[in-house]
């Protein structure tokens, strides 16, 4: 059969792009944030990440091999990405068995029940994270104190666990403290941006996440539409609120560099499978995430809302894909 | 900033292996097979019979109906038979098979070498001459040129656009032509412009052929309405609609023709054929063909008589390499893989590309990860991933609504897909099914 | 606490009742009046919704039956005469009967007799391959073997034979709905009149090439020699484009043509073996089918 010439429809060449290449690109983009996390949280960060990745990949393998009896596709790297993203959303001192449950929910419920890569409507890592957040609220919100951070805001509250800046803000506002006073207790924005704040593994280092985003943009793994539209819409929305009542609402920059916003905007919302296909759709999706995030953060019960916002907008993706079409050639007739 | 089209596009490695090669004449084979249906539209009607003696350039088949083209003998000799023969379409079709006996040209053809660059014929006469010469679009679409030149009433071709883009990787036949036949080419272009009464003529050439741009610019200086434009290298810039967008920033509406935005597009090869037909009375019976491939020992550009079997070309370019995996009639993006080597060169054959074994197999198709890269590279602003699914499920109404008929089959989507999905295979299927439905509705 | 539950139950029940009343009146007002016979006819149909009758589904066919006066052009191939009789009875008209038919594949170019000349590397469906070229053998008329017909068959009557690379029709399951006829881009399926014991004789070839070329591309191709045409006492065989065709309506299954064929392209199926006769190729082949149904049927046919 090898001697015969091949006949196939065009095109006869391929770019060489593959799912693996894209997935490993995302993994490389996450490494700076992981390094920062290791620097601040030490061995805990490594342990959580490794457990999460290994368990996600093993669950995918087991499900594909023994339950679905389908081709094993763990080498495509998507389970590693899910594992890493799940770890990025967890505190670095989480017990191993909770991570295992999270990985099982992520891969088992979030991904494989829908038919595996390409068919899941919701971001698997976020499904796992939200499941854990609702099931183990205490463990999931008790963050260890980052190394080398000894600002008063941490020593104020219960020794070992450091709440997130957003948590402090929410708590402060509940007690009637004006925003400016709460801010005094928090480190400077620059410190927050390089990771000196409490939070889950991946979300603390805004700067490292932005480096990852630039890498992914340069390698054309993602387009600018989703991250930029999320960040801009959060900026604009919180900006309006802040201008209207500065004592009640924190300023927009604070909202962007704290919490999971950058992690969500850069790595979670841009997940191929669960985000819209067209540029216009991506912007609608991004703005939706931005607005829902701010609504939850400012008016909701939870201090943080990025995960919920992304999951809610994931649900709208099929609708967006159905109705938001790309601009067809010949549609915008510019015949002047 | 170099001009280019706005939406989508990819940039495959150019691999213009034969770019520096001159055009050599290929020896005439002992037997040639001329398919009667080598142009878009209805196949031509043969007017010779078995046993007839024909001369080079003699009409052997007449255009049949409105959209059709004349076919001329490319050699002198005796008609062996008119029979079905395998052609580039992959099927057997009626062809005229001629036993070659020398190369005696028809007396009417001007054999002189001088370039005659003045043309005083009227538009109607020019079109008639082009019709007689059986000229079709030599870029690959093989649309009869006289039909294109007959602008429908009420429309005006303000711009004549000449396509020297050659955006397909590997192919260099147009490049070689622009380098060696610049004078003739420009004359041909001015004749076309005269026939159309166009106000402006724009020649678009991609920036990877600076010598061709320079050469044509130098010659175009003589004509005040012809300008040469360098374009950024991007596939599929050679597509009519993309080229118009790149050069004059107008978009041909969906389902429309270039003339709807006041343009007519011709390939440089066609313009050269027009020169020969109008100034030298020479019908279209030979063309320039690139024979190329990484494993080929001598990638070359040949002037080939129509009807020459592909294997002669490969032989002349150093013989078929050991590791041949695929033989393609045309470029790697839109060319058609051929199933046998005795298929003949036709009017639309711009190149013969030989891919080796490693390059020629597709990787297995994996599930779609919805990365939306196909949408971002589609030059027509379509959603290939969706069209493929709809076509697989035979949802023809939705396919039509999602503009499947706008697809120009450039293959950028299949080229970029990280999951190696056969997007274009299915889109093409959907297109043909929807096309059938539309035709039935019209009846 | 109890009051809360009470109010919840009451308000929800109230809501439900209101909605029910509204729905009832809306349904009354906007009811589409339909001929009740449509339902009855639909009931009598096989509800396979296969489209074999030319309508998208059984209901559309039922509507057409009710509207039509004489069943002109209306026939349910799946249900056959029995169904058409009961439909006619419901509508109080005379049934139009047709001979039952069965699909046959007019190609016998299995892998061993039809050498492969190219390797097809596109999407493995017949329509896409046939749009590209004639096929991976030199015969551009023959079966491509990607099984588009198997895919469309709703009645489990077609299965791919992996050794021959050709689909096999299960005569018992085949309802002659015609889905395979439409699906095959090479137009290889023919719906032939069913004969007694599902016996059939047909030219299993559609190659229109000249004899020499046809024979070169496939050992069992019809070479258009007209021997069968000459021997047929019933004028059931016609020759056109270098190809013989046996008209099932005229053929009396006398089997005279079969031994005449120099390339064994005429198949006889379902007959007892004759003396000193070379067995016909297809009968020997064992069908590999996961369910085992097809192979069983073929064995049964042989026994009969």
PDB file of C-alpha atoms in Angstrom, chain B residues 261-407:
ATOM      1  CA  UNK B 261     -17.699  46.573  -7.862  1.00  0.00           C
ATOM      2  CA  UNK B 262     -16.493  47.797 -11.223  1.00  0.00           C
ATOM      3  CA  UNK B 263     -13.559  45.488 -11.681  1.00  0.00           C
ATOM      4  CA  UNK B 264     -12.451  42.624 -13.868  1.00  0.00           C
ATOM      5  CA  UNK B 265      -9.536  40.440 -12.829  1.00  0.00           C
ATOM      6  CA  UNK B 266      -7.176  38.581 -15.136  1.00  0.00           C
ATOM      7  CA  UNK B 267      -4.167  36.478 -14.398  1.00  0.00           C
ATOM      8  CA  UNK B 268      -0.790  37.471 -15.857  1.00  0.00           C
ATOM      9  CA  UNK B 269      -0.689  34.200 -17.769  1.00  0.00           C
ATOM     10  CA  UNK B 270      -4.012  35.070 -19.369  1.00  0.00           C
ATOM     11  CA  UNK B 271      -2.754  38.522 -20.284  1.00  0.00           C
ATOM     12  CA  UNK B 272       0.234  36.953 -22.009  1.00  0.00           C
ATOM     13  CA  UNK B 273      -2.028  34.557 -23.882  1.00  0.00           C
ATOM     14  CA  UNK B 274      -4.120  37.549 -24.953  1.00  0.00           C
ATOM     15  CA  UNK B 275      -1.018  39.215 -26.330  1.00  0.00           C
ATOM     16  CA  UNK B 276      -0.171  36.148 -28.379  1.00  0.00           C
ATOM     17  CA  UNK B 277      -3.718  35.732 -29.586  1.00  0.00           C
ATOM     18  CA  UNK B 278      -4.347  39.324 -30.590  1.00  0.00           C
ATOM     19  CA  UNK B 279      -0.917  40.380 -31.848  1.00  0.00           C
ATOM     20  CA  UNK B 280       0.403  37.100 -33.170  1.00  0.00           C
ATOM     21  CA  UNK B 281      -2.803  35.240 -34.027  1.00  0.00           C
ATOM     22  CA  UNK B 282      -1.638  32.363 -31.910  1.00  0.00           C
ATOM     23  CA  UNK B 283      -4.379  30.390 -30.186  1.00  0.00           C
ATOM     24  CA  UNK B 284      -3.906  29.086 -26.681  1.00  0.00           C
ATOM     25  CA  UNK B 285      -2.182  25.745 -27.080  1.00  0.00           C
ATOM     26  CA  UNK B 286       0.770  26.034 -24.790  1.00  0.00           C
ATOM     27  CA  UNK B 287       1.345  27.397 -21.338  1.00  0.00           C
ATOM     28  CA  UNK B 288       3.982  27.754 -18.678  1.00  0.00           C
ATOM     29  CA  UNK B 289       4.016  25.049 -16.045  1.00  0.00           C
ATOM     30  CA  UNK B 290       6.126  24.844 -12.906  1.00  0.00           C
ATOM     31  CA  UNK B 291       7.340  21.375 -12.038  1.00  0.00           C
ATOM     32  CA  UNK B 292       8.490  21.399  -8.464  1.00  0.00           C
ATOM     33  CA  UNK B 293       8.846  19.517  -5.219  1.00  0.00           C
ATOM     34  CA  UNK B 294      11.402  19.168  -2.465  1.00  0.00           C
ATOM     35  CA  UNK B 295      12.572  15.738  -3.586  1.00  0.00           C
ATOM     36  CA  UNK B 296      12.700  16.617  -7.264  1.00  0.00           C
ATOM     37  CA  UNK B 297      16.243  16.974  -8.565  1.00  0.00           C
ATOM     38  CA  UNK B 298      15.570  19.828 -10.998  1.00  0.00           C
ATOM     39  CA  UNK B 299      12.569  21.991 -10.155  1.00  0.00           C
ATOM     40  CA  UNK B 300      11.894  23.931 -13.351  1.00  0.00           C
ATOM     41  CA  UNK B 301       9.550  26.117 -15.360  1.00  0.00           C
ATOM     42  CA  UNK B 302       8.581  24.720 -18.734  1.00  0.00           C
ATOM     43  CA  UNK B 303       6.639  25.951 -21.696  1.00  0.00           C
ATOM     44  CA  UNK B 304       4.443  22.959 -22.388  1.00  0.00           C
ATOM     45  CA  UNK B 305       2.039  22.053 -25.172  1.00  0.00           C
ATOM     46  CA  UNK B 306      -1.464  21.416 -23.915  1.00  0.00           C
ATOM     47  CA  UNK B 307      -2.053  17.662 -23.890  1.00  0.00           C
ATOM     48  CA  UNK B 308       1.447  16.619 -22.873  1.00  0.00           C
ATOM     49  CA  UNK B 309       1.294  13.874 -20.267  1.00  0.00           C
ATOM     50  CA  UNK B 310       2.389  14.844 -16.762  1.00  0.00           C
ATOM     51  CA  UNK B 311       5.016  12.125 -16.673  1.00  0.00           C
ATOM     52  CA  UNK B 312       6.979  13.844 -19.455  1.00  0.00           C
ATOM     53  CA  UNK B 313       7.205  16.973 -17.352  1.00  0.00           C
ATOM     54  CA  UNK B 314       8.355  15.046 -14.314  1.00  0.00           C
ATOM     55  CA  UNK B 315      10.894  13.198 -16.448  1.00  0.00           C
ATOM     56  CA  UNK B 316      12.272  16.489 -17.735  1.00  0.00           C
ATOM     57  CA  UNK B 317      12.559  17.807 -14.198  1.00  0.00           C
ATOM     58  CA  UNK B 318      14.784  14.962 -13.137  1.00  0.00           C
ATOM     59  CA  UNK B 319      12.427  12.024 -12.942  1.00  0.00           C
ATOM     60  CA  UNK B 320       9.976  10.878 -10.311  1.00  0.00           C
ATOM     61  CA  UNK B 321      11.718  10.767  -6.924  1.00  0.00           C
ATOM     62  CA  UNK B 322      11.819   7.522  -4.953  1.00  0.00           C
ATOM     63  CA  UNK B 323       9.832   8.861  -2.047  1.00  0.00           C
ATOM     64  CA  UNK B 324       6.981  10.382  -4.035  1.00  0.00           C
ATOM     65  CA  UNK B 325       3.832  10.416  -1.988  1.00  0.00           C
ATOM     66  CA  UNK B 326       1.521  12.655  -3.939  1.00  0.00           C
ATOM     67  CA  UNK B 327       1.424  14.313  -7.330  1.00  0.00           C
ATOM     68  CA  UNK B 328      -0.562  17.504  -7.410  1.00  0.00           C
ATOM     69  CA  UNK B 329      -1.913  19.395 -10.348  1.00  0.00           C
ATOM     70  CA  UNK B 330      -1.562  22.964  -9.093  1.00  0.00           C
ATOM     71  CA  UNK B 331      -0.310  24.298  -5.793  1.00  0.00           C
ATOM     72  CA  UNK B 332      -0.377  22.619  -2.397  1.00  0.00           C
ATOM     73  CA  UNK B 333      -3.312  24.643  -1.066  1.00  0.00           C
ATOM     74  CA  UNK B 334      -5.865  24.393  -3.865  1.00  0.00           C
ATOM     75  CA  UNK B 335      -4.312  21.973  -6.327  1.00  0.00           C
ATOM     76  CA  UNK B 336      -5.814  18.633  -7.093  1.00  0.00           C
ATOM     77  CA  UNK B 337      -4.017  15.393  -6.364  1.00  0.00           C
ATOM     78  CA  UNK B 338      -3.917  13.268  -9.485  1.00  0.00           C
ATOM     79  CA  UNK B 339      -4.220   9.539  -9.515  1.00  0.00           C
ATOM     80  CA  UNK B 340      -2.130   8.670 -12.571  1.00  0.00           C
ATOM     81  CA  UNK B 341       0.896  10.075 -14.348  1.00  0.00           C
ATOM     82  CA  UNK B 342      -0.505   9.908 -17.850  1.00  0.00           C
ATOM     83  CA  UNK B 343      -2.987  12.686 -17.215  1.00  0.00           C
ATOM     84  CA  UNK B 344      -2.283  15.536 -19.607  1.00  0.00           C
ATOM     85  CA  UNK B 345      -1.418  19.153 -18.999  1.00  0.00           C
ATOM     86  CA  UNK B 346      -4.472  21.296 -19.616  1.00  0.00           C
ATOM     87  CA  UNK B 347      -5.115  25.011 -19.892  1.00  0.00           C
ATOM     88  CA  UNK B 348      -5.546  25.309 -16.124  1.00  0.00           C
ATOM     89  CA  UNK B 349      -2.380  23.462 -15.125  1.00  0.00           C
ATOM     90  CA  UNK B 350      -0.162  26.055 -13.476  1.00  0.00           C
ATOM     91  CA  UNK B 351       2.153  23.583 -11.842  1.00  0.00           C
ATOM     92  CA  UNK B 352       2.925  19.993 -11.069  1.00  0.00           C
ATOM     93  CA  UNK B 353       3.954  19.582  -7.465  1.00  0.00           C
ATOM     94  CA  UNK B 354       5.452  16.429  -6.071  1.00  0.00           C
ATOM     95  CA  UNK B 355       5.169  15.955  -2.360  1.00  0.00           C
ATOM     96  CA  UNK B 356       7.227  13.290  -0.671  1.00  0.00           C
ATOM     97  CA  UNK B 357       5.813  10.599   1.563  1.00  0.00           C
ATOM     98  CA  UNK B 358       6.242  12.552   4.796  1.00  0.00           C
ATOM     99  CA  UNK B 359       4.430  15.582   3.484  1.00  0.00           C
ATOM    100  CA  UNK B 360       1.621  13.778   1.798  1.00  0.00           C
ATOM    101  CA  UNK B 361      -0.253  12.010   4.573  1.00  0.00           C
ATOM    102  CA  UNK B 362      -2.836  13.675   6.704  1.00  0.00           C
ATOM    103  CA  UNK B 363      -2.635  13.310  10.440  1.00  0.00           C
ATOM    104  CA  UNK B 364      -5.628  11.658  12.099  1.00  0.00           C
ATOM    105  CA  UNK B 365      -8.525  13.962  12.778  1.00  0.00           C
ATOM    106  CA  UNK B 366      -9.177  14.762  16.436  1.00  0.00           C
ATOM    107  CA  UNK B 367     -12.167  16.350  18.146  1.00  0.00           C
ATOM    108  CA  UNK B 368     -12.713  20.063  17.612  1.00  0.00           C
ATOM    109  CA  UNK B 369     -11.415  22.072  20.564  1.00  0.00           C
ATOM    110  CA  UNK B 370     -13.264  25.181  19.420  1.00  0.00           C
ATOM    111  CA  UNK B 371     -10.102  27.242  19.288  1.00  0.00           C
ATOM    112  CA  UNK B 372     -11.749  29.420  16.604  1.00  0.00           C
ATOM    113  CA  UNK B 373      -8.584  29.553  14.538  1.00  0.00           C
ATOM    114  CA  UNK B 374     -10.543  28.505  11.457  1.00  0.00           C
ATOM    115  CA  UNK B 375     -12.756  31.551  11.883  1.00  0.00           C
ATOM    116  CA  UNK B 376      -9.805  33.860  12.311  1.00  0.00           C
ATOM    117  CA  UNK B 377      -8.090  32.620   9.128  1.00  0.00           C
ATOM    118  CA  UNK B 378     -11.173  32.433   6.912  1.00  0.00           C
ATOM    119  CA  UNK B 379     -10.767  35.190   4.317  1.00  0.00           C
ATOM    120  CA  UNK B 380     -14.513  35.160   3.648  1.00  0.00           C
ATOM    121  CA  UNK B 381     -15.550  35.628   7.277  1.00  0.00           C
ATOM    122  CA  UNK B 382     -17.214  32.231   7.549  1.00  0.00           C
ATOM    123  CA  UNK B 383     -17.306  29.737  10.393  1.00  0.00           C
ATOM    124  CA  UNK B 384     -15.648  26.619   8.979  1.00  0.00           C
ATOM    125  CA  UNK B 385     -16.093  24.561  12.165  1.00  0.00           C
ATOM    126  CA  UNK B 386     -19.824  25.140  12.028  1.00  0.00           C
ATOM    127  CA  UNK B 387     -20.131  24.573   8.306  1.00  0.00           C
ATOM    128  CA  UNK B 388     -18.359  21.249   8.685  1.00  0.00           C
ATOM    129  CA  UNK B 389     -20.737  20.087  11.404  1.00  0.00           C
ATOM    130  CA  UNK B 390     -23.775  21.274   9.482  1.00  0.00           C
ATOM    131  CA  UNK B 391     -22.557  19.543   6.357  1.00  0.00           C
ATOM    132  CA  UNK B 392     -21.898  16.324   8.252  1.00  0.00           C
ATOM    133  CA  UNK B 393     -25.462  16.434   9.509  1.00  0.00           C
ATOM    134  CA  UNK B 394     -26.888  17.483   6.133  1.00  0.00           C
ATOM    135  CA  UNK B 395     -28.506  20.623   7.531  1.00  0.00           C
ATOM    136  CA  UNK B 396     -28.601  22.330   4.193  1.00  0.00           C
ATOM    137  CA  UNK B 397     -30.878  25.212   5.064  1.00  0.00           C
ATOM    138  CA  UNK B 398     -28.607  26.353   7.854  1.00  0.00           C
ATOM    139  CA  UNK B 399     -25.586  25.838   5.644  1.00  0.00           C
ATOM    140  CA  UNK B 400     -27.069  28.186   3.117  1.00  0.00           C
ATOM    141  CA  UNK B 401     -27.948  30.728   5.789  1.00  0.00           C
ATOM    142  CA  UNK B 402     -24.400  30.584   7.083  1.00  0.00           C
ATOM    143  CA  UNK B 403     -23.122  31.450   3.609  1.00  0.00           C
ATOM    144  CA  UNK B 404     -21.497  28.179   2.672  1.00  0.00           C
ATOM    145  CA  UNK B 405     -21.696  29.265  -0.961  1.00  0.00           C
ATOM    146  CA  UNK B 406     -19.310  32.133  -0.229  1.00  0.00           C
ATOM    147  CA  UNK B 407     -16.529  29.686   0.535  1.00  0.00           C
TER     148      UNK B 407
END
